[in-house]
Tab-separated table of C-alpha atoms and ligand atoms in Angstrom:
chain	number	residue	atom	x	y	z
A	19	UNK	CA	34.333	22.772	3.383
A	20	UNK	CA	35.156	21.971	-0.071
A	21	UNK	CA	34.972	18.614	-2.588
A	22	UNK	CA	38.444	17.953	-2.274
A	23	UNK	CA	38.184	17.995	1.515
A	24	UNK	CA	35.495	15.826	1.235
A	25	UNK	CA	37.123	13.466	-1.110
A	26	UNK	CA	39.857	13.299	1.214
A	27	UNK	CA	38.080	12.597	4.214
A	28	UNK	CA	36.009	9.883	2.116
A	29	UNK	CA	39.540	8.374	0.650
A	30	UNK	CA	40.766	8.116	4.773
A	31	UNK	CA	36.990	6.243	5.972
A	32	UNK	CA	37.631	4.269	3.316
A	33	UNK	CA	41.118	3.394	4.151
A	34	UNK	CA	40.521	2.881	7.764
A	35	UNK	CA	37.159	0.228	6.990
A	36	UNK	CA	39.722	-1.804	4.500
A	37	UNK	CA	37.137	-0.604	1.485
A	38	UNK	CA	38.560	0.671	-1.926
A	39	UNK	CA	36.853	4.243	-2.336
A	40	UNK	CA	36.135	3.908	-5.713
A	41	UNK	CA	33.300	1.285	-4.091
A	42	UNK	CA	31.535	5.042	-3.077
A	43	UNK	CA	29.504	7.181	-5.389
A	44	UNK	CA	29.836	10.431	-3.430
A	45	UNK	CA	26.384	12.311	-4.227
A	46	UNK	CA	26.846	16.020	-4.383
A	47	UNK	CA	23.325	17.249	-3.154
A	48	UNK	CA	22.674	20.442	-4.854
A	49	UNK	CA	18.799	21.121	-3.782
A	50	UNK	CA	18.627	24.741	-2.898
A	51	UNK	CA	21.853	26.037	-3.740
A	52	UNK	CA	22.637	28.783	-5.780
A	53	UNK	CA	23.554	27.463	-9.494
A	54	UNK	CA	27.137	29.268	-9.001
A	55	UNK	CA	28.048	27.119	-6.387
A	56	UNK	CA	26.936	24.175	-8.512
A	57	UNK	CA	29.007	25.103	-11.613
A	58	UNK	CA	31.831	25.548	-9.305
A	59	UNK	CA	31.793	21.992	-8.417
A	60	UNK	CA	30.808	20.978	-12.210
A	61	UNK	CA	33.704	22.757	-13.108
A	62	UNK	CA	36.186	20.379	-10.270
A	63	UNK	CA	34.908	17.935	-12.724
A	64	UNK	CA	31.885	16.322	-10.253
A	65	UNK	CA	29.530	14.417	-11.961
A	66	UNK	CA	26.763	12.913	-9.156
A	67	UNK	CA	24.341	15.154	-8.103
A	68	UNK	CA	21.314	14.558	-5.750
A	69	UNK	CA	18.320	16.877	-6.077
A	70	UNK	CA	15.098	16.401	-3.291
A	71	UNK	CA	12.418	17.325	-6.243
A	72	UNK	CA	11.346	17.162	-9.802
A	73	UNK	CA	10.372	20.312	-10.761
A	74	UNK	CA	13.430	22.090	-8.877
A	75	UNK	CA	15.654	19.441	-10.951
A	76	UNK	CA	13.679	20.104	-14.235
A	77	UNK	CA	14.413	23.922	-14.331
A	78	UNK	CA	18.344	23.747	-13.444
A	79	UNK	CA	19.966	20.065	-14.914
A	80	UNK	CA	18.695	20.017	-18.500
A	81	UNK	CA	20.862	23.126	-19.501
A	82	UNK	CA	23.476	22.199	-17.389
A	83	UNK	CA	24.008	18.036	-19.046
A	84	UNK	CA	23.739	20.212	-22.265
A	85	UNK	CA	27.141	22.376	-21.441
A	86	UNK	CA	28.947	19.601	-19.470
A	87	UNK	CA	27.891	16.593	-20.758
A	88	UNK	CA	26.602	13.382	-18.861
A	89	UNK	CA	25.642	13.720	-15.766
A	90	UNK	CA	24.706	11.262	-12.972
A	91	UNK	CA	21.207	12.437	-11.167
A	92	UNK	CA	19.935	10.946	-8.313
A	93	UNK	CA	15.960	12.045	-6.974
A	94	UNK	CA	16.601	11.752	-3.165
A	95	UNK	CA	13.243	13.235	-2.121
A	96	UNK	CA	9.647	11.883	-2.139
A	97	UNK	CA	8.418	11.022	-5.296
A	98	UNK	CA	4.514	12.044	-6.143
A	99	UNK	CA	2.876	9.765	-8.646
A	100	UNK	CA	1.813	12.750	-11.007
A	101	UNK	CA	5.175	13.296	-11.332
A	102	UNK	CA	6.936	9.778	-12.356
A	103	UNK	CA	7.154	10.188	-16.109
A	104	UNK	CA	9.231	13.165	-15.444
A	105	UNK	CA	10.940	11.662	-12.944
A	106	UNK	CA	12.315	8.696	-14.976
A	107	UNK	CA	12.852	10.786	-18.342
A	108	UNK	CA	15.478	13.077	-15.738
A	109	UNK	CA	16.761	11.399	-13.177
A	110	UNK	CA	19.587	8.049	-13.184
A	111	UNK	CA	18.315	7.015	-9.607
A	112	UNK	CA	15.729	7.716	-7.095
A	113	UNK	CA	16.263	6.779	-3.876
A	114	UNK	CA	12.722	7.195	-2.231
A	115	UNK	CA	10.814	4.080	-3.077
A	116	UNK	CA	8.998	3.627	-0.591
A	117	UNK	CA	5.341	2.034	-1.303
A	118	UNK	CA	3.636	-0.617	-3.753
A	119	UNK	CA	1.344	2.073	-5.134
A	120	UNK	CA	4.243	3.891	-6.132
A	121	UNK	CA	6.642	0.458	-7.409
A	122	UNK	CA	3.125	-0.270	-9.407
A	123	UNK	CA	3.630	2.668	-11.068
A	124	UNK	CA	7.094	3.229	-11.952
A	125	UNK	CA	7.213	-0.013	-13.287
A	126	UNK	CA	4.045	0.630	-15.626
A	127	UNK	CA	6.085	3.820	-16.586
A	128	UNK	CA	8.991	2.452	-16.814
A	129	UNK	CA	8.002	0.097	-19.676
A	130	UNK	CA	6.570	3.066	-21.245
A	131	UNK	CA	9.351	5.075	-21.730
A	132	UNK	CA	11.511	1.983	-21.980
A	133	UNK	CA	14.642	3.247	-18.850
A	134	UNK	CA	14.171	2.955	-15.549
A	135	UNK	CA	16.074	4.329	-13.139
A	136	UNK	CA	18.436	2.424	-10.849
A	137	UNK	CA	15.704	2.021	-7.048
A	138	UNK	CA	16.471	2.385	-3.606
A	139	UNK	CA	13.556	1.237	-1.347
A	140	UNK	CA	13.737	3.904	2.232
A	141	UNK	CA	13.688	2.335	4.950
A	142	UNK	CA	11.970	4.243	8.532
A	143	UNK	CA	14.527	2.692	10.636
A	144	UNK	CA	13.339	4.710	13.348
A	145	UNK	CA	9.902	4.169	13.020
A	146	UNK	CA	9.570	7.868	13.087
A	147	UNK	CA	5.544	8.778	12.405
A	148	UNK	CA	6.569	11.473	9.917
A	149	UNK	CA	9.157	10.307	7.935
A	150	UNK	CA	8.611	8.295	4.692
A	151	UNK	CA	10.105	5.127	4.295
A	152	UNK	CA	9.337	0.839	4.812
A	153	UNK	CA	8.831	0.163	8.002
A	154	UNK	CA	11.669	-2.573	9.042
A	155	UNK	CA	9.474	-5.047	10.069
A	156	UNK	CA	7.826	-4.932	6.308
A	157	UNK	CA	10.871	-4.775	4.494
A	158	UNK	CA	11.654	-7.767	3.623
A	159	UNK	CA	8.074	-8.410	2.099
A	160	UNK	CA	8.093	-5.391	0.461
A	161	UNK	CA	11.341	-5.948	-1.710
A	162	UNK	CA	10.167	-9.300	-2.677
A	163	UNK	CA	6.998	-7.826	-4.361
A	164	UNK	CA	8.687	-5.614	-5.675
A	165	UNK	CA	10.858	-7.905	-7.684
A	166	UNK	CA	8.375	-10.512	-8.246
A	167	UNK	CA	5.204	-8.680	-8.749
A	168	UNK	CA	6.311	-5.651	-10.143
A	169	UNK	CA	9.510	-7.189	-11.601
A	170	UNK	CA	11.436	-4.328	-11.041
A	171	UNK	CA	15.632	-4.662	-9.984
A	172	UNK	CA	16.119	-3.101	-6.577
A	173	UNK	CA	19.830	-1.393	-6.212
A	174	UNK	CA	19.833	-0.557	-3.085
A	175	UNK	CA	18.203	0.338	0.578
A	176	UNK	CA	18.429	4.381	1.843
A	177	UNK	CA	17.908	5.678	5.465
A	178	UNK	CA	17.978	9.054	7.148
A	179	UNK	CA	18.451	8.231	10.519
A	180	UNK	CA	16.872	10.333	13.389
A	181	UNK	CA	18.177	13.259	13.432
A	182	UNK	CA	19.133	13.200	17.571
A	183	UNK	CA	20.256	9.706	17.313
A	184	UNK	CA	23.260	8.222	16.595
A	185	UNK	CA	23.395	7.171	13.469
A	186	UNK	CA	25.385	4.088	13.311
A	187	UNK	CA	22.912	1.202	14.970
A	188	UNK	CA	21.009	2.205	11.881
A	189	UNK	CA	23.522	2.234	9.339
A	190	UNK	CA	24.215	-1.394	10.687
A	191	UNK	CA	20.226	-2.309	10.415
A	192	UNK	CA	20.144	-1.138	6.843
A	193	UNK	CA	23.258	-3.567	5.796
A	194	UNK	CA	21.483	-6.479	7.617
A	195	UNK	CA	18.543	-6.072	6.078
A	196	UNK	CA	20.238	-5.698	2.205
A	197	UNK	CA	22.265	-8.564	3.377
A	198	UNK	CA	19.876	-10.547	3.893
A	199	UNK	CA	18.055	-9.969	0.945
A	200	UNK	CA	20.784	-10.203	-1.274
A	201	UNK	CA	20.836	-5.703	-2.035
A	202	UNK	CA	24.116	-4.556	-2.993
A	203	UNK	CA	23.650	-0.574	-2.722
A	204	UNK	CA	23.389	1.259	0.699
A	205	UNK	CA	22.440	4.931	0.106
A	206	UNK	CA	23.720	6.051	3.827
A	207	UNK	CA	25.434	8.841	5.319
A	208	UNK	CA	25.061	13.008	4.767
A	209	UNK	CA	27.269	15.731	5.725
A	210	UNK	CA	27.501	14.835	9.458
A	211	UNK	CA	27.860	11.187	9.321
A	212	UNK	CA	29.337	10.138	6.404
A	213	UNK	CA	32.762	8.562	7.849
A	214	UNK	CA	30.710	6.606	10.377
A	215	UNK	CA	28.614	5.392	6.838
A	216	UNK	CA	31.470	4.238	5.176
A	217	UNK	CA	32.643	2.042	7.964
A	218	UNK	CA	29.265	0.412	7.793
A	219	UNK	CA	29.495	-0.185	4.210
A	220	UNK	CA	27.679	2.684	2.674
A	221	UNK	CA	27.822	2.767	-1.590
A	222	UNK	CA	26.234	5.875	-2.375
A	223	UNK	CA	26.952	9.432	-0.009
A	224	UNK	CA	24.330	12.140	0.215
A	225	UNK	CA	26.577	15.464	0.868
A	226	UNK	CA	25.171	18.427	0.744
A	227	UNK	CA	26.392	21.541	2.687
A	228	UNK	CA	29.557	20.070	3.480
A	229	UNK	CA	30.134	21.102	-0.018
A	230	UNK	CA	28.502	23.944	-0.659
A	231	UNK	CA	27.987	25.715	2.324
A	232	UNK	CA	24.646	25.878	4.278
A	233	UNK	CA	21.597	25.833	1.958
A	234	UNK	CA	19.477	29.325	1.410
A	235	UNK	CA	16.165	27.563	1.676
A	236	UNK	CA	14.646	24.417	3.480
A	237	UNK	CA	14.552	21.904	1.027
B	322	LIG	C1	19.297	17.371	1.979
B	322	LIG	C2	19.514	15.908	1.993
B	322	LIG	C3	20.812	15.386	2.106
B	322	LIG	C4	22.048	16.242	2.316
B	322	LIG	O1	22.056	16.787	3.588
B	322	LIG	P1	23.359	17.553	4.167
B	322	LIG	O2	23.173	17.486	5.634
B	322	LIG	O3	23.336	18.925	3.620
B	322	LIG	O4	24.556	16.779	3.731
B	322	LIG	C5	20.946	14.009	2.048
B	322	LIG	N1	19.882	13.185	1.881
B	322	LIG	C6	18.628	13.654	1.766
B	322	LIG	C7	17.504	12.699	1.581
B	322	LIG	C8	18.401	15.021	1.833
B	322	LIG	O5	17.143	15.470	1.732
């Protein structure tokens, strides 16, 4: 696979759901991949990247914004509370809010630094025991203290579906639920499942190795 491919076959979902593509942030997610491959798609003039964790993020995108300029980062792994300063001074968006604790905390930090990031609150759709994320049931509670006791804007909800189910009942639960609650951004859909996430209204693509190629590590 290659961007352009990918572009293409985001341009077509698009097309075929009646949605104008420029309504997707594709999210190139470069976690584990060699920096070659990432500088190749730098260099095709990409400029959203996703990274799973801080200090991976911290060693590889500083020297890269330096040679190419702004670049849009978005933390799409769990987020430890040691490392939230960091977090905020790097990335644009993290998309793994997931807890008060941690919405405490980024907003204390957050004032501190004076940015925040743009927040997507995870949602555990599947109720699956070990995967972060709200439980549905909690949501809606959840994003209300986050905007009125921690007074901090929520952009969006994120899933990762089960990974032996079919994704789309859940793409559909996480629209409902940022319907309802007035969320514009739906962080939905990797390198499997992105065409069915664009025809449930997905804003922001995490695509990884349908870019690069498989990843060398876990991650
Ligand atoms: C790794 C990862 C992706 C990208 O996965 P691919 O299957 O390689 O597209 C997307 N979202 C999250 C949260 C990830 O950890």
């Amino acid at each position: 696979m290659s961007l352009p491919r990918i572009r293409d076959r985001i341009a077509r979902a698009a097309e075929r759901a009646g949605r104008a593509p420029e309504a997707i942030t594709l999210i190139a997610v470069s976690k584990t991949q060699p920096l070659d491959r990432v500088i190749d798609v730098l260099d095709q003039g990409h400029r959203a990247f996703g990274e799973n964790r801080v200090q991976e993020a911290r060693s590889k995108w500083p020297a890269l914004r330096e040679k190419y300029g702004p670049v849009e980062l978005h933390l799409l792994g769990p987020l430890q509370s040691n490392k939230i300063g960091k977090a905020l001074e790097l990335f644009d968006a993290i998309h793994s809010l997931d807890r008060e604790k941690l919405a405490s905390r980024i907003a204390t930090a957050a004032q501190e630094v004076g940015r925040c990031p743009k927040l997507f609150v995870q949602v555990n759709t599947g109720r699956e025991a070990q995967k972060a994320g709200v439980d549905p049931g909690e949501i809606d509670g959840f994003l209300k203290a986050c905007r009125s006791v921690y007074d901090l804007p929520v952009a969006g909800l994120m899933v990762i579906p089960p990974a032996d189910a079919d994704p789309a009942p859940h793409f559909a639960m996480l629209r409902e639920m940022a319907e309802r609650n007035g969320i514009e951004g739906l962080s939905m859909g990797m390198s499997d499942d992105f065409e069915t996430a664009i025809a449930e209204g997905a804003t922001h693509l995490r695509v990884g190795s349908a870019i690069f190629g498989a990843r060398q590590a876990s991650g």
